[in-house]
Amino acid sequence: MNKLTVQALQWTGNTLKVLDQRQLPDTCRYDEYSDAAGVAEAIATMRVRGAPAIGIAAAYGVVLSAYRYYPAGEDGWRQCVAADIEVLAKSRPTAVNLFSALDQMKAVLDQPNADPAALSACAEKIHADDIAANYKMGELGADLLAGAKGLLTHCNTGALATGGYGTALGVIRSAYKRQPLPIYADETRPWLQGARLTVWELAQDGIPATLIADSAAAWLMKSGRIDWVIVGADRIAVNGDSANKIGTYSLAVLARQHGVKFMVVAPTTTIDWAIDNGDEIAIEQRHQNELLPACYLSEGSLVSAWNPVFDVTPAALISAIVTERGVILNPSEQGMRQIQ
Amino acid sequence: MNKLTVQALQWTGNTLKVLDQRQLPDTCRYDEYSDAAGVAEAIATMRVRGAPAIGIAAAYGVVLSAYRYYPAGEDGWRQCVAADIEVLAKSRPTAVNLFSALDQMKAVLDQPNADPAALSACAEKIHADDIAANYKMGELGADLLAGAKGLLTHCNTGALATGGYGTALGVIRSAYKRQPLPIYADETRPWLQGARLTVWELAQDGIPATLIADSAAAWLMKSGRIDWVIVGADRIAVNGDSANKIGTYSLAVLARQHGVKFMVVAPTTTIDWAIDNGDEIAIEQRHQNELLPACYLSEGSLVSAWNPVFDVTPAALISAIVTERGVILNPSEQGMRQIQ
């Protein structure tokens, strides 16, 4: 197993240390949380982001809640922890991993013999399973990339976005290890996850990376430099429609027009088996101050911003969805059901 | 004629005042130049940008050169001015307006009775003609937009990019005056001309504008909010292929896939009648520090950037090219020749 060069989350046993990713790459600082409300705040403010990572963080948040309330009367502690689970569930709306992790924690909480140790074991298992899934996906995805001449990725899907190693970036790591090839990263406005996190992570691993403006991706494709776009996902519907960072849909349309293949890499915890297609996915709109220069934020300003931070890529534009349970080529509900 | 609310260039008669657009919207400061080298530097460093505006600035730079050298011996001043024209021609490579303006100035310089007054008259005419062309294009373009429900523009093509009023933004101004409608602007990385300049200019004119991340344009199109993308150009080939700010090609591909129409607005000074198609257009690559966080700029860094600042949109993806001499629908060489 590869050494993890960077960790978004460090569980100390009774606190959760969260790398404040908003300050990368300039400052590498961990904030330490000892209650669920703090973890929810860390997720909402995007100190930690990335669908798998926020699921794991939320799970540890539940453990912190249990530590806090367990000494309370017979059933009171369960109600308090359940209330904290509600708070954690409201921290971000789009990534389903958050809800699936909280569902797992809630199931443990509801068991008759539930205690903090059982919840802690569950959270640590969610974390470990995610890392294991990433390594598995890395190999499966790299298998598809034999002979590729260049790759483009969007946002950050690496160790910083997951339990470790990464989804799309895990595939890129595994592929590069087999055969070095040019890696391009979109800078990914408005948060610049590509510029601040992805190229930084790759450099930590000794992998050279080339940053481009998001709007240069089409011109890069036209130049013939890449033959695959590889992205993560925040929620995948049963038919394969995939929500991911704003700009992913754009890349998928452009890839199809340029004969470039399009890979989505996500653990099965990202699949929402309860929704038929992408129309049912809630798309988070974040505050316009993430885009607008400060001078436009005054009352009565004629300038506003439209800031959806995810979009949905239809399955028809996806060449392959890579999960730890297998690869679905040309995804459809039938293919998706085979890994359920 | 509309009042010009903002001016990129102010000719005082013996100096050129250049609005330093790199500091907008926070600071509105003019730098004053009294020689051609200074003007060339102002263009190269993008204090002034936009194809028509840099052509006009360069023309005034030639006048400043003439003022400086005219007292010199019989023919010596012409050689000195010609040398300054060479310097100005090297300031940016892609926009053809720079070269066409300098060609006009050189033709005046080569006349037997040339003097600074004649050169000054030529530069002022280039400036005035550009403004007049913008108003004409504004009306012609607005005619095409009857009934439009929403518009998206890229980069800045307004008063700041031209002699005044604007090309694509002039069309948007004229269309909005006839019938208010939603205007969306891409922020336009890496220089953020949309975020810093376009929405600022529109607000100065009382026109509400909504800023989006460049990568959100496809999702905006899919939402059905816009039916036209309207952009400027830095150079147009005889077949209608159009070079413009990086990201324009991406928008054109996406527009075609979403049934959104695509308008290029540029004065005939932007047409390069010497080149058959867009393959012959030199695409400026700017320094990677425009994209890269400072920590990646050290020697031996594994992180680099690919920073082409223009791309070329094939004529086949353009619904209409609007010039002051008329509109070319579904542009082809035949259509282009009709306005030559």
XYZ file of C-alpha atoms in Angstrom:
680
model
C 0.000 0.000 0.000
C 1.206 3.481 -0.871
C 2.267 5.871 1.811
C -0.326 8.593 2.277
C 1.564 11.816 1.715
C -1.215 14.093 2.885
C -4.265 13.615 5.092
C -7.387 15.767 5.142
C -8.519 14.203 8.436
C -6.633 12.847 11.435
C -8.617 10.998 14.095
C -6.744 11.216 17.401
C -9.130 8.931 19.270
C -10.968 11.728 21.036
C -10.684 14.683 18.663
C -10.801 15.173 14.894
C -8.011 17.188 13.305
C -9.112 18.815 10.067
C -6.628 20.256 7.592
C -7.935 23.733 6.708
C -7.867 23.318 2.924
C -8.881 26.918 2.344
C -5.348 27.929 3.287
C -3.501 25.490 1.052
C -1.027 25.535 -0.566
C 0.399 28.466 1.418
C -0.320 27.154 4.894
C -0.750 23.581 6.063
C -2.652 23.937 9.342
C -4.892 21.518 11.216
C -7.836 22.685 13.317
C -8.850 20.330 16.123
C -12.516 19.643 16.840
C -14.039 18.039 19.885
C -17.745 18.356 19.117
C -20.152 17.672 16.273
C -21.144 21.307 15.796
C -17.526 22.202 15.110
C -17.235 19.421 12.540
C -20.474 20.557 10.862
C -19.049 24.069 10.683
C -15.786 22.751 9.226
C -17.791 21.022 6.476
C -20.099 23.967 5.770
C -17.193 26.394 5.520
C -15.243 23.985 3.323
C -12.243 23.574 5.598
C -12.804 19.954 4.539
C -14.483 19.220 1.213
C -14.773 16.337 -1.216
C -17.696 13.931 -1.048
C -15.954 10.981 0.664
C -14.002 13.188 3.088
C -17.070 15.020 4.330
C -18.812 11.685 4.900
C -15.893 10.481 6.992
C -15.629 13.773 8.881
C -19.335 13.646 9.675
C -18.993 10.079 10.980
C -16.258 11.195 13.369
C -18.477 14.126 14.323
C -21.075 11.621 15.499
C -18.434 9.882 17.618
C -17.506 13.210 19.217
C -21.182 13.731 19.978
C -21.414 10.302 21.607
C -18.356 11.040 23.757
C -20.030 14.207 24.887
C -23.485 12.863 25.719
C -22.972 9.203 26.626
C -22.768 9.769 30.382
C -26.224 11.378 30.279
C -29.289 9.445 31.416
C -30.468 6.146 29.986
C -31.765 7.201 26.562
C -31.083 10.908 26.667
C -27.678 10.513 25.077
C -29.150 8.838 22.002
C -31.530 11.759 21.453
C -28.701 14.267 21.801
C -26.515 12.372 19.334
C -29.455 12.054 16.941
C -29.904 15.834 17.125
C -26.219 16.317 16.276
C -26.651 13.957 13.331
C -29.373 16.301 12.061
C -26.994 19.250 12.382
C -24.268 17.384 10.502
C -26.735 16.399 7.755
C -27.473 20.050 7.075
C -23.833 21.055 6.516
C -23.804 20.451 2.713
C -26.658 19.298 0.462
C -25.256 17.618 -2.662
C -22.782 14.866 -1.758
C -24.647 11.702 -0.819
C -21.674 10.238 1.060
C -22.506 12.593 3.905
C -25.957 11.074 4.240
C -24.858 7.483 3.717
C -22.165 7.830 6.410
C -24.662 9.381 8.814
C -27.165 6.602 8.037
C -24.539 4.014 8.954
C -23.752 5.816 12.183
C -27.455 6.153 13.008
C -27.931 2.405 12.523
C -25.210 1.727 15.110
C -26.674 4.348 17.433
C -30.052 2.624 17.272
C -28.680 -0.747 18.319
C -29.547 -1.758 21.914
C -25.916 -2.100 22.979
C -24.722 1.078 21.273
C -21.927 2.985 22.970
C -19.193 5.418 21.921
C -16.777 2.574 21.250
C -19.185 0.974 18.758
C -19.733 4.306 17.022
C -15.997 4.957 16.935
C -15.396 1.534 15.390
C -18.003 2.276 12.731
C -16.465 5.648 11.849
C -13.005 4.145 11.631
C -14.374 1.406 9.390
C -16.022 3.976 7.092
C -12.647 5.712 6.884
C -10.645 2.528 6.263
C -13.164 1.197 3.738
C -12.915 4.435 1.791
C -9.129 4.208 1.581
C -9.335 0.570 0.501
C -11.956 1.444 -2.122
C -9.693 4.173 -3.476
C -6.781 1.803 -4.011
C -9.082 -0.685 -5.718
C -10.540 2.021 -7.987
C -7.037 3.256 -8.734
C -6.126 -0.099 -10.224
C -9.425 -0.604 -12.069
C -9.286 2.888 -13.553
C -5.629 2.592 -14.526
C -6.509 -0.583 -16.442
C -8.721 1.526 -18.713
C -5.944 4.020 -19.366
C -3.388 1.711 -20.992
C -1.737 3.688 -23.792
C -3.349 7.010 -22.866
C -1.321 10.015 -24.018
C -2.608 12.652 -21.596
C -5.180 13.136 -18.837
C -7.230 16.085 -17.624
C -8.884 16.263 -14.226
C -11.181 18.788 -12.565
C -11.499 19.935 -8.961
C -9.689 17.890 -6.293
C -10.436 14.220 -5.824
C -7.254 13.179 -4.109
C -6.209 12.328 -0.598
C -7.583 15.710 0.451
C -11.077 14.872 -0.804
C -11.252 11.332 0.555
C -10.037 9.085 3.321
C -6.744 8.953 1.433
C -5.221 8.312 -2.034
C -8.234 9.643 -3.930
C -10.905 8.691 -6.444
C -10.175 10.262 -9.843
C -6.783 11.386 -8.556
C -6.180 7.874 -7.206
C -6.706 6.542 -10.731
C -4.286 9.180 -12.029
C -1.727 8.219 -9.352
C -2.034 4.539 -10.242
C -1.855 5.193 -13.983
C 1.188 7.454 -13.601
C 2.942 4.810 -11.525
C 2.521 2.307 -14.343
C 3.542 4.740 -17.075
C 4.344 8.449 -16.625
C 2.185 10.657 -18.849
C 1.167 14.335 -18.976
C -1.385 15.311 -16.329
C -3.433 18.489 -16.741
C -5.555 20.008 -13.985
C -8.296 22.618 -14.348
C -7.853 25.381 -11.801
C -11.554 24.948 -10.886
C -13.147 28.262 -10.063
C -14.401 29.646 -7.834
C -12.556 27.743 -5.079
C -9.508 26.841 -7.138
C -9.394 23.284 -5.827
C -7.323 22.352 -8.874
C -4.801 25.169 -8.487
C -4.525 24.997 -4.722
C -5.005 21.306 -3.964
C -4.688 18.960 -6.939
C -1.381 20.119 -8.384
C -0.035 20.491 -4.842
C -0.969 16.900 -3.983
C 0.511 15.586 -7.212
C 3.757 17.484 -6.618
C 3.928 16.001 -3.098
C 3.918 12.599 -4.798
C 6.556 13.635 -7.342
C 4.074 13.753 -10.220
C 4.486 16.754 -12.557
C 1.240 18.556 -13.341
C 0.191 21.332 -15.682
C -2.467 23.784 -14.581
C -4.912 25.311 -17.066
C -7.734 27.836 -16.839
C -11.090 26.038 -16.801
C -12.035 27.731 -20.042
C -8.897 26.402 -21.776
C -10.023 22.762 -21.548
C -11.742 22.805 -24.955
C -8.657 24.269 -26.609
C -6.510 21.647 -24.859
C -8.766 18.906 -26.224
C -8.624 20.416 -29.712
C -4.811 20.413 -29.510
C -4.875 16.624 -29.179
C -2.905 16.596 -25.924
C -5.367 14.494 -23.908
C -7.565 11.494 -24.550
C -9.274 11.120 -21.166
C -11.011 13.432 -18.730
C -11.156 11.865 -15.245
C -13.373 13.283 -12.509
C -14.963 12.297 -9.205
C -18.613 12.530 -8.228
C -20.681 13.847 -5.351
C -23.779 11.818 -6.115
C -24.588 9.259 -8.805
C -28.151 8.360 -9.721
C -29.277 4.821 -10.516
C -29.112 5.525 -14.263
C -25.502 6.772 -14.011
C -26.206 10.518 -14.141
C -23.442 12.051 -12.006
C -23.359 15.261 -9.987
C -19.926 16.750 -9.550
C -18.141 20.097 -9.219
C -19.478 22.856 -11.477
C -17.724 22.592 -14.823
C -17.843 18.806 -15.001
C -20.882 18.826 -17.291
C -19.094 21.342 -19.514
C -16.075 19.039 -19.763
C -18.280 16.058 -20.608
C -19.992 17.890 -23.474
C -16.640 19.140 -24.781
C -15.010 15.711 -24.422
C -17.747 14.076 -26.498
C -17.304 16.688 -29.236
C -13.542 16.097 -29.346
C -13.486 12.293 -29.177
C -12.027 12.418 -25.658
C -13.220 9.735 -23.240
C -14.820 10.616 -19.932
C -14.326 8.659 -16.687
C -16.166 9.140 -13.392
C -14.467 7.571 -10.366
C -16.413 7.198 -7.129
C -16.922 4.619 -4.390
C -20.316 2.938 -4.214
C -21.082 5.132 -1.180
C -21.509 7.935 -3.741
C -24.340 6.118 -5.517
C -27.804 7.191 -4.416
C -29.904 4.094 -5.097
C -33.000 6.062 -4.142
C -33.020 8.341 -7.173
C -33.720 7.335 -10.750
C -31.816 10.108 -12.477
C -29.863 13.328 -12.049
C -32.908 15.597 -12.133
C -33.549 14.584 -8.524
C -30.175 15.734 -7.234
C -30.209 18.917 -5.141
C -27.614 21.319 -6.525
C -25.989 23.503 -3.894
C -25.963 27.226 -4.622
C -23.271 28.918 -2.570
C -23.007 32.577 -1.625
C -22.252 34.984 -4.419
C -19.340 36.427 -2.462
C -17.339 33.381 -3.606
C -17.380 34.908 -7.089
C -17.974 38.628 -6.711
C -15.291 41.205 -5.994
C -16.085 42.855 -2.667
C -17.053 46.192 -4.223
C -20.181 44.583 -5.717
C -21.505 43.222 -2.445
C -23.073 46.442 -1.174
C -26.832 46.769 -0.971
C -28.443 47.968 -4.171
C -25.550 46.675 -6.272
C -26.522 46.009 -9.882
C -24.012 43.166 -10.009
C -24.899 39.734 -8.694
C -23.558 36.221 -9.191
C -25.072 32.867 -10.098
C -23.009 30.349 -8.167
C -24.163 26.732 -8.502
C -21.205 24.705 -7.257
C -22.223 21.415 -8.808
C -23.754 20.315 -12.086
C -25.078 17.008 -13.381
C -23.486 15.071 -16.224
C -25.906 12.768 -18.024
C -24.853 9.119 -18.158
C -24.911 9.292 -21.958
C -21.789 11.495 -21.881
C -19.848 9.160 -19.548
C -17.565 6.481 -21.013
C -17.030 4.642 -17.734
C -17.960 4.831 -14.055
C -15.267 3.231 -11.911
C -16.258 1.960 -8.451
C -14.515 -0.364 -6.007
C -17.000 -3.065 -7.001
C -16.201 -2.825 -10.691
C -16.315 -0.699 -13.825
C -19.542 0.217 -15.611
C -18.874 1.012 -19.262
C -21.389 3.271 -21.054
C -23.393 3.484 -17.844
C -27.087 2.689 -17.702
C -29.416 1.504 -14.938
C -28.825 -2.074 -16.023
C -25.051 -1.697 -15.670
C -25.378 0.139 -12.386
C -27.599 -2.583 -10.899
C -24.870 -5.136 -11.510
C -22.705 -3.558 -8.821
C -25.545 -2.882 -6.371
C -24.996 59.455 -29.420
C -24.686 57.877 -25.970
C -22.563 59.466 -23.333
C -19.364 57.469 -22.818
C -19.386 56.558 -19.160
C -15.835 55.240 -19.061
C -12.786 55.744 -21.258
C -9.793 53.429 -21.527
C -7.768 56.120 -23.314
C -7.704 59.900 -23.079
C -5.669 61.830 -25.644
C -4.669 65.186 -24.184
C -3.110 66.520 -27.375
C 0.465 65.828 -26.287
C 0.201 62.882 -23.901
C -1.852 59.682 -23.738
C -3.639 58.901 -20.501
C -4.203 55.171 -20.049
C -6.633 53.801 -17.476
C -4.752 51.041 -15.620
C -7.358 48.303 -16.045
C -5.395 45.880 -13.908
C -6.524 47.846 -10.864
C -10.226 47.982 -11.697
C -12.759 47.833 -10.154
C -11.016 48.839 -6.920
C -9.001 51.754 -8.249
C -9.675 53.977 -11.258
C -6.279 55.481 -12.044
C -4.855 56.912 -15.270
C -1.161 56.691 -16.121
C 0.139 59.408 -18.468
C 2.540 58.530 -21.284
C 4.646 60.868 -23.365
C 6.619 58.397 -25.477
C 6.026 55.339 -27.632
C 8.044 52.973 -25.448
C 5.785 53.763 -22.511
C 2.694 53.052 -24.579
C 4.178 49.762 -25.808
C 4.830 48.810 -22.196
C 1.268 49.746 -21.214
C -0.024 47.399 -23.936
C 2.368 44.543 -23.123
C 1.544 44.674 -19.425
C -2.193 44.876 -20.155
C -2.816 48.229 -18.504
C -4.824 48.678 -21.706
C -6.232 45.625 -23.470
C -8.908 44.783 -25.991
C -8.111 44.569 -29.696
C -9.519 47.944 -30.815
C -8.176 49.816 -27.772
C -4.625 48.594 -28.241
C -4.758 49.610 -31.908
C -5.833 53.122 -30.911
C -3.263 53.316 -28.111
C -0.505 52.275 -30.513
C -1.595 54.950 -33.027
C -1.283 57.616 -30.335
C 2.083 56.087 -29.404
C 3.256 56.845 -32.953
C 2.104 60.451 -32.552
C 4.099 60.744 -29.324
C 7.117 59.396 -31.189
C 6.660 61.994 -33.937
C 6.454 64.787 -31.374
C 9.699 63.576 -29.904
C 11.740 63.165 -33.080
C 10.241 65.632 -35.565
C 12.751 68.405 -34.827
C 15.582 66.012 -35.747
C 17.306 66.311 -39.144
C 15.569 66.067 -42.519
C 14.749 62.325 -42.681
C 16.118 61.157 -39.348
C 12.818 61.670 -37.558
C 11.025 59.295 -39.923
C 13.547 56.543 -39.165
C 13.184 57.090 -35.437
C 9.388 56.962 -35.626
C 9.569 53.871 -37.838
C 11.751 52.237 -35.162
C 9.164 53.083 -32.504
C 6.460 51.564 -34.733
C 8.470 48.338 -34.657
C 8.583 48.468 -30.873
C 4.833 49.047 -30.668
C 4.176 46.172 -33.103
C 5.922 43.765 -30.738
C 3.781 44.602 -27.706
C 1.112 41.899 -28.307
C 0.920 39.294 -31.083
C -2.697 38.230 -31.636
C -4.956 41.245 -32.188
C -4.692 42.432 -35.786
C -6.064 45.903 -34.980
C -2.644 46.739 -33.559
C -0.992 46.027 -36.901
C -3.704 47.629 -39.025
C -3.540 50.834 -36.950
C 0.252 50.900 -37.215
C 0.024 50.307 -40.992
C -2.259 53.315 -41.318
C 0.128 55.451 -39.283
C 3.097 54.221 -41.325
C 1.321 55.194 -44.548
C 0.918 58.744 -43.241
C 4.529 58.790 -42.047
C 5.710 57.811 -45.536
C 3.929 60.672 -47.262
C 6.246 63.500 -48.445
C 4.476 66.148 -46.379
C 4.177 64.025 -43.207
C 4.386 65.866 -39.902
C 3.167 65.294 -36.338
C -0.088 67.118 -37.057
C -0.896 64.733 -39.917
C -0.087 61.721 -37.730
C -2.154 63.117 -34.889
C -5.102 63.639 -37.228
C -4.789 60.029 -38.398
C -4.711 58.652 -34.843
C -7.714 60.730 -33.838
C -9.569 59.499 -36.915
C -8.754 55.857 -36.044
C -10.175 56.550 -32.590
C -13.300 58.341 -33.833
C -13.937 55.746 -36.540
C -13.788 52.990 -33.945
C -16.379 54.676 -31.754
C -18.647 55.271 -34.755
C -18.226 51.634 -35.822
C -19.212 50.499 -32.329
C -22.469 52.442 -32.376
C -23.282 51.083 -35.822
C -22.515 47.490 -34.722
C -24.580 48.036 -31.597
C -27.658 48.707 -33.692
C -27.004 45.931 -36.227
C -26.376 43.385 -33.499
C -29.398 44.450 -31.472
C -31.554 43.901 -34.572
C -30.601 40.209 -34.411
C -31.591 39.944 -30.758
C -35.268 40.846 -31.018
C -37.116 38.608 -28.574
C -33.971 37.194 -26.951
C -34.546 35.987 -23.394
C -30.995 36.174 -22.040
C -27.436 36.905 -23.166
C -24.012 35.648 -22.101
C -20.766 37.452 -22.864
C -17.123 36.589 -22.273
C -14.121 38.772 -21.438
C -14.536 42.541 -21.778
C -15.493 44.088 -25.082
C -16.891 47.355 -23.831
C -15.737 50.938 -23.679
C -12.633 49.692 -21.875
C -11.645 47.435 -24.790
C -12.340 49.897 -27.596
C -12.432 53.579 -28.469
C -15.719 53.693 -26.556
C -19.137 51.970 -26.257
C -17.839 48.536 -27.171
C -18.183 45.727 -29.696
C -20.040 42.749 -28.153
C -20.813 44.872 -25.103
C -21.984 47.673 -27.391
C -24.501 45.257 -28.910
C -25.582 44.273 -25.400
C -25.945 47.951 -24.421
C -28.039 48.662 -27.514
C -30.183 45.555 -27.047
C -30.784 46.325 -23.373
C -31.819 49.885 -24.242
C -34.479 48.524 -26.576
C -35.697 45.879 -24.149
C -34.178 45.032 -20.750
C -33.194 41.375 -20.473
C -30.910 39.245 -18.262
C -27.200 39.710 -18.989
C -24.703 37.088 -17.819
C -20.939 37.611 -17.857
C -18.229 34.956 -17.566
C -15.626 35.973 -15.038
C -12.946 35.143 -17.657
C -9.896 33.645 -16.041
C -7.059 34.200 -15.658
C -7.345 38.001 -15.853
C -10.973 38.223 -14.734
C -11.900 40.784 -17.371
C -15.535 39.782 -16.933
C -15.542 40.076 -13.141
C -13.422 43.199 -12.959
C -14.384 45.118 -16.086
C -17.549 43.931 -17.829
C -19.974 43.854 -14.923
C -18.404 47.098 -13.649
C -18.981 48.831 -16.985
C -22.537 47.567 -17.196
C -23.292 48.751 -13.666
C -21.902 52.197 -14.570
C -24.555 52.295 -17.292
C -27.296 51.114 -14.931
C -27.511 47.664 -16.520
C -27.832 44.777 -14.026
C -25.444 41.900 -14.697
C -24.961 38.423 -13.290
C -21.468 37.011 -13.003
C -20.786 33.280 -13.453
C -17.708 31.078 -13.254
C -16.436 30.297 -16.756
C -17.090 26.622 -16.174
C -20.754 27.304 -15.312
C -21.604 28.477 -18.840
C -22.657 25.014 -20.029
C -24.929 24.551 -17.029
C -26.401 28.016 -17.636
C -27.141 27.051 -21.240
C -28.706 23.775 -20.124
C -30.950 25.715 -17.720
C -32.480 27.534 -20.688
C -31.671 31.001 -19.360
C -29.860 32.298 -22.451
C -30.317 32.037 -26.185
C -27.298 34.015 -27.405
C -23.593 34.127 -26.590
C -22.066 37.434 -27.757
C -18.300 37.925 -27.930
C -15.703 40.161 -29.556
C -12.697 39.123 -31.626
C -8.997 39.861 -31.787
C -8.509 38.647 -35.340
C -10.893 37.255 -37.936
C -9.655 35.258 -40.925
C -11.123 35.592 -44.421
C -13.237 32.462 -43.920
C -14.748 33.821 -40.682
C -12.629 31.817 -38.201
C -12.304 34.126 -35.193
C -9.578 34.393 -32.571
C -10.745 35.718 -29.234
C -10.071 35.387 -25.491
C -9.370 31.853 -24.281
C -12.676 30.171 -23.519
C -14.500 31.572 -26.545
C -14.030 28.361 -28.531
C -15.353 26.409 -25.556
C -18.478 28.595 -25.454
C -19.025 28.169 -29.183
C -18.890 24.354 -28.958
C -21.211 24.383 -25.946
C -23.607 26.866 -27.566
C -23.982 24.669 -30.635
C -24.751 21.644 -28.456
C -27.435 23.569 -26.557
C -29.137 25.324 -29.469
C -27.787 28.685 -28.301
C -26.777 31.135 -31.042
C -23.298 32.593 -31.207
C -22.495 36.168 -32.293
C -19.052 37.663 -32.941
C -18.957 41.467 -32.972
C -15.883 43.241 -34.348
C -15.061 46.208 -36.555
C -13.642 45.471 -39.999
C -10.225 46.564 -38.660
C -10.252 43.201 -36.843
C -10.451 41.252 -40.099
C -7.108 40.038 -41.411
C -7.681 39.807 -45.158
C -4.216 38.285 -45.533
C -5.039 34.959 -43.892
C -7.317 32.271 -45.246
C -8.294 30.649 -41.968
C -7.728 30.554 -38.247
C -4.816 28.126 -38.384
C -2.628 31.049 -39.420
C -3.386 33.152 -36.338
C -0.545 33.435 -33.806
C -1.909 32.551 -30.369
C -0.242 34.441 -27.545
C 1.023 32.326 -24.663
C 1.414 34.466 -21.561
C 3.559 33.792 -18.517
C 2.455 30.944 -16.297
C 2.559 33.220 -13.252
C -0.833 34.547 -14.421
C -2.286 31.180 -13.404
C 0.082 29.636 -10.870
C 0.058 30.357 -7.147
C 3.416 31.890 -6.222
C 4.611 28.822 -4.306
C 4.863 26.874 -7.582
C 7.110 29.378 -9.333
C 10.378 28.278 -7.776
C 13.007 26.523 -9.833
C 12.554 22.780 -10.036
C 8.838 23.050 -9.347
C 6.862 20.078 -10.615
C 3.886 22.339 -11.257
C 3.649 24.396 -14.434
C 0.865 26.094 -16.354
C -0.345 26.113 -19.939
C -1.590 29.629 -20.523
C -2.758 30.346 -24.081
C -4.761 33.553 -23.747
C -6.651 33.250 -27.015
C -8.280 30.453 -28.958
C -9.821 30.198 -32.404
C -13.504 29.553 -33.031
C -14.206 27.974 -36.428
C -16.647 29.899 -38.612
C -18.916 26.841 -38.672
C -19.770 27.448 -34.995
C -20.614 31.141 -35.496
C -24.215 32.199 -36.203
C -23.359 35.777 -37.168
C -20.388 38.117 -37.456
C -21.465 41.719 -36.914
C -19.274 44.487 -38.385
C -19.922 48.171 -38.982
C -20.277 47.367 -42.689
C -22.953 44.756 -42.165
C -23.859 41.380 -40.704
C -22.543 38.109 -42.092
C -24.881 35.239 -41.212
C -23.381 31.720 -41.109
C -20.010 33.192 -42.071
C -17.991 31.902 -45.021
C -15.367 33.473 -47.281
C -18.096 34.412 -49.732
C -20.054 36.268 -47.075
C -16.925 37.924 -45.693
C -15.886 39.179 -49.151
C -19.166 41.064 -49.449
C -18.094 43.500 -46.752
C -14.466 43.783 -47.878
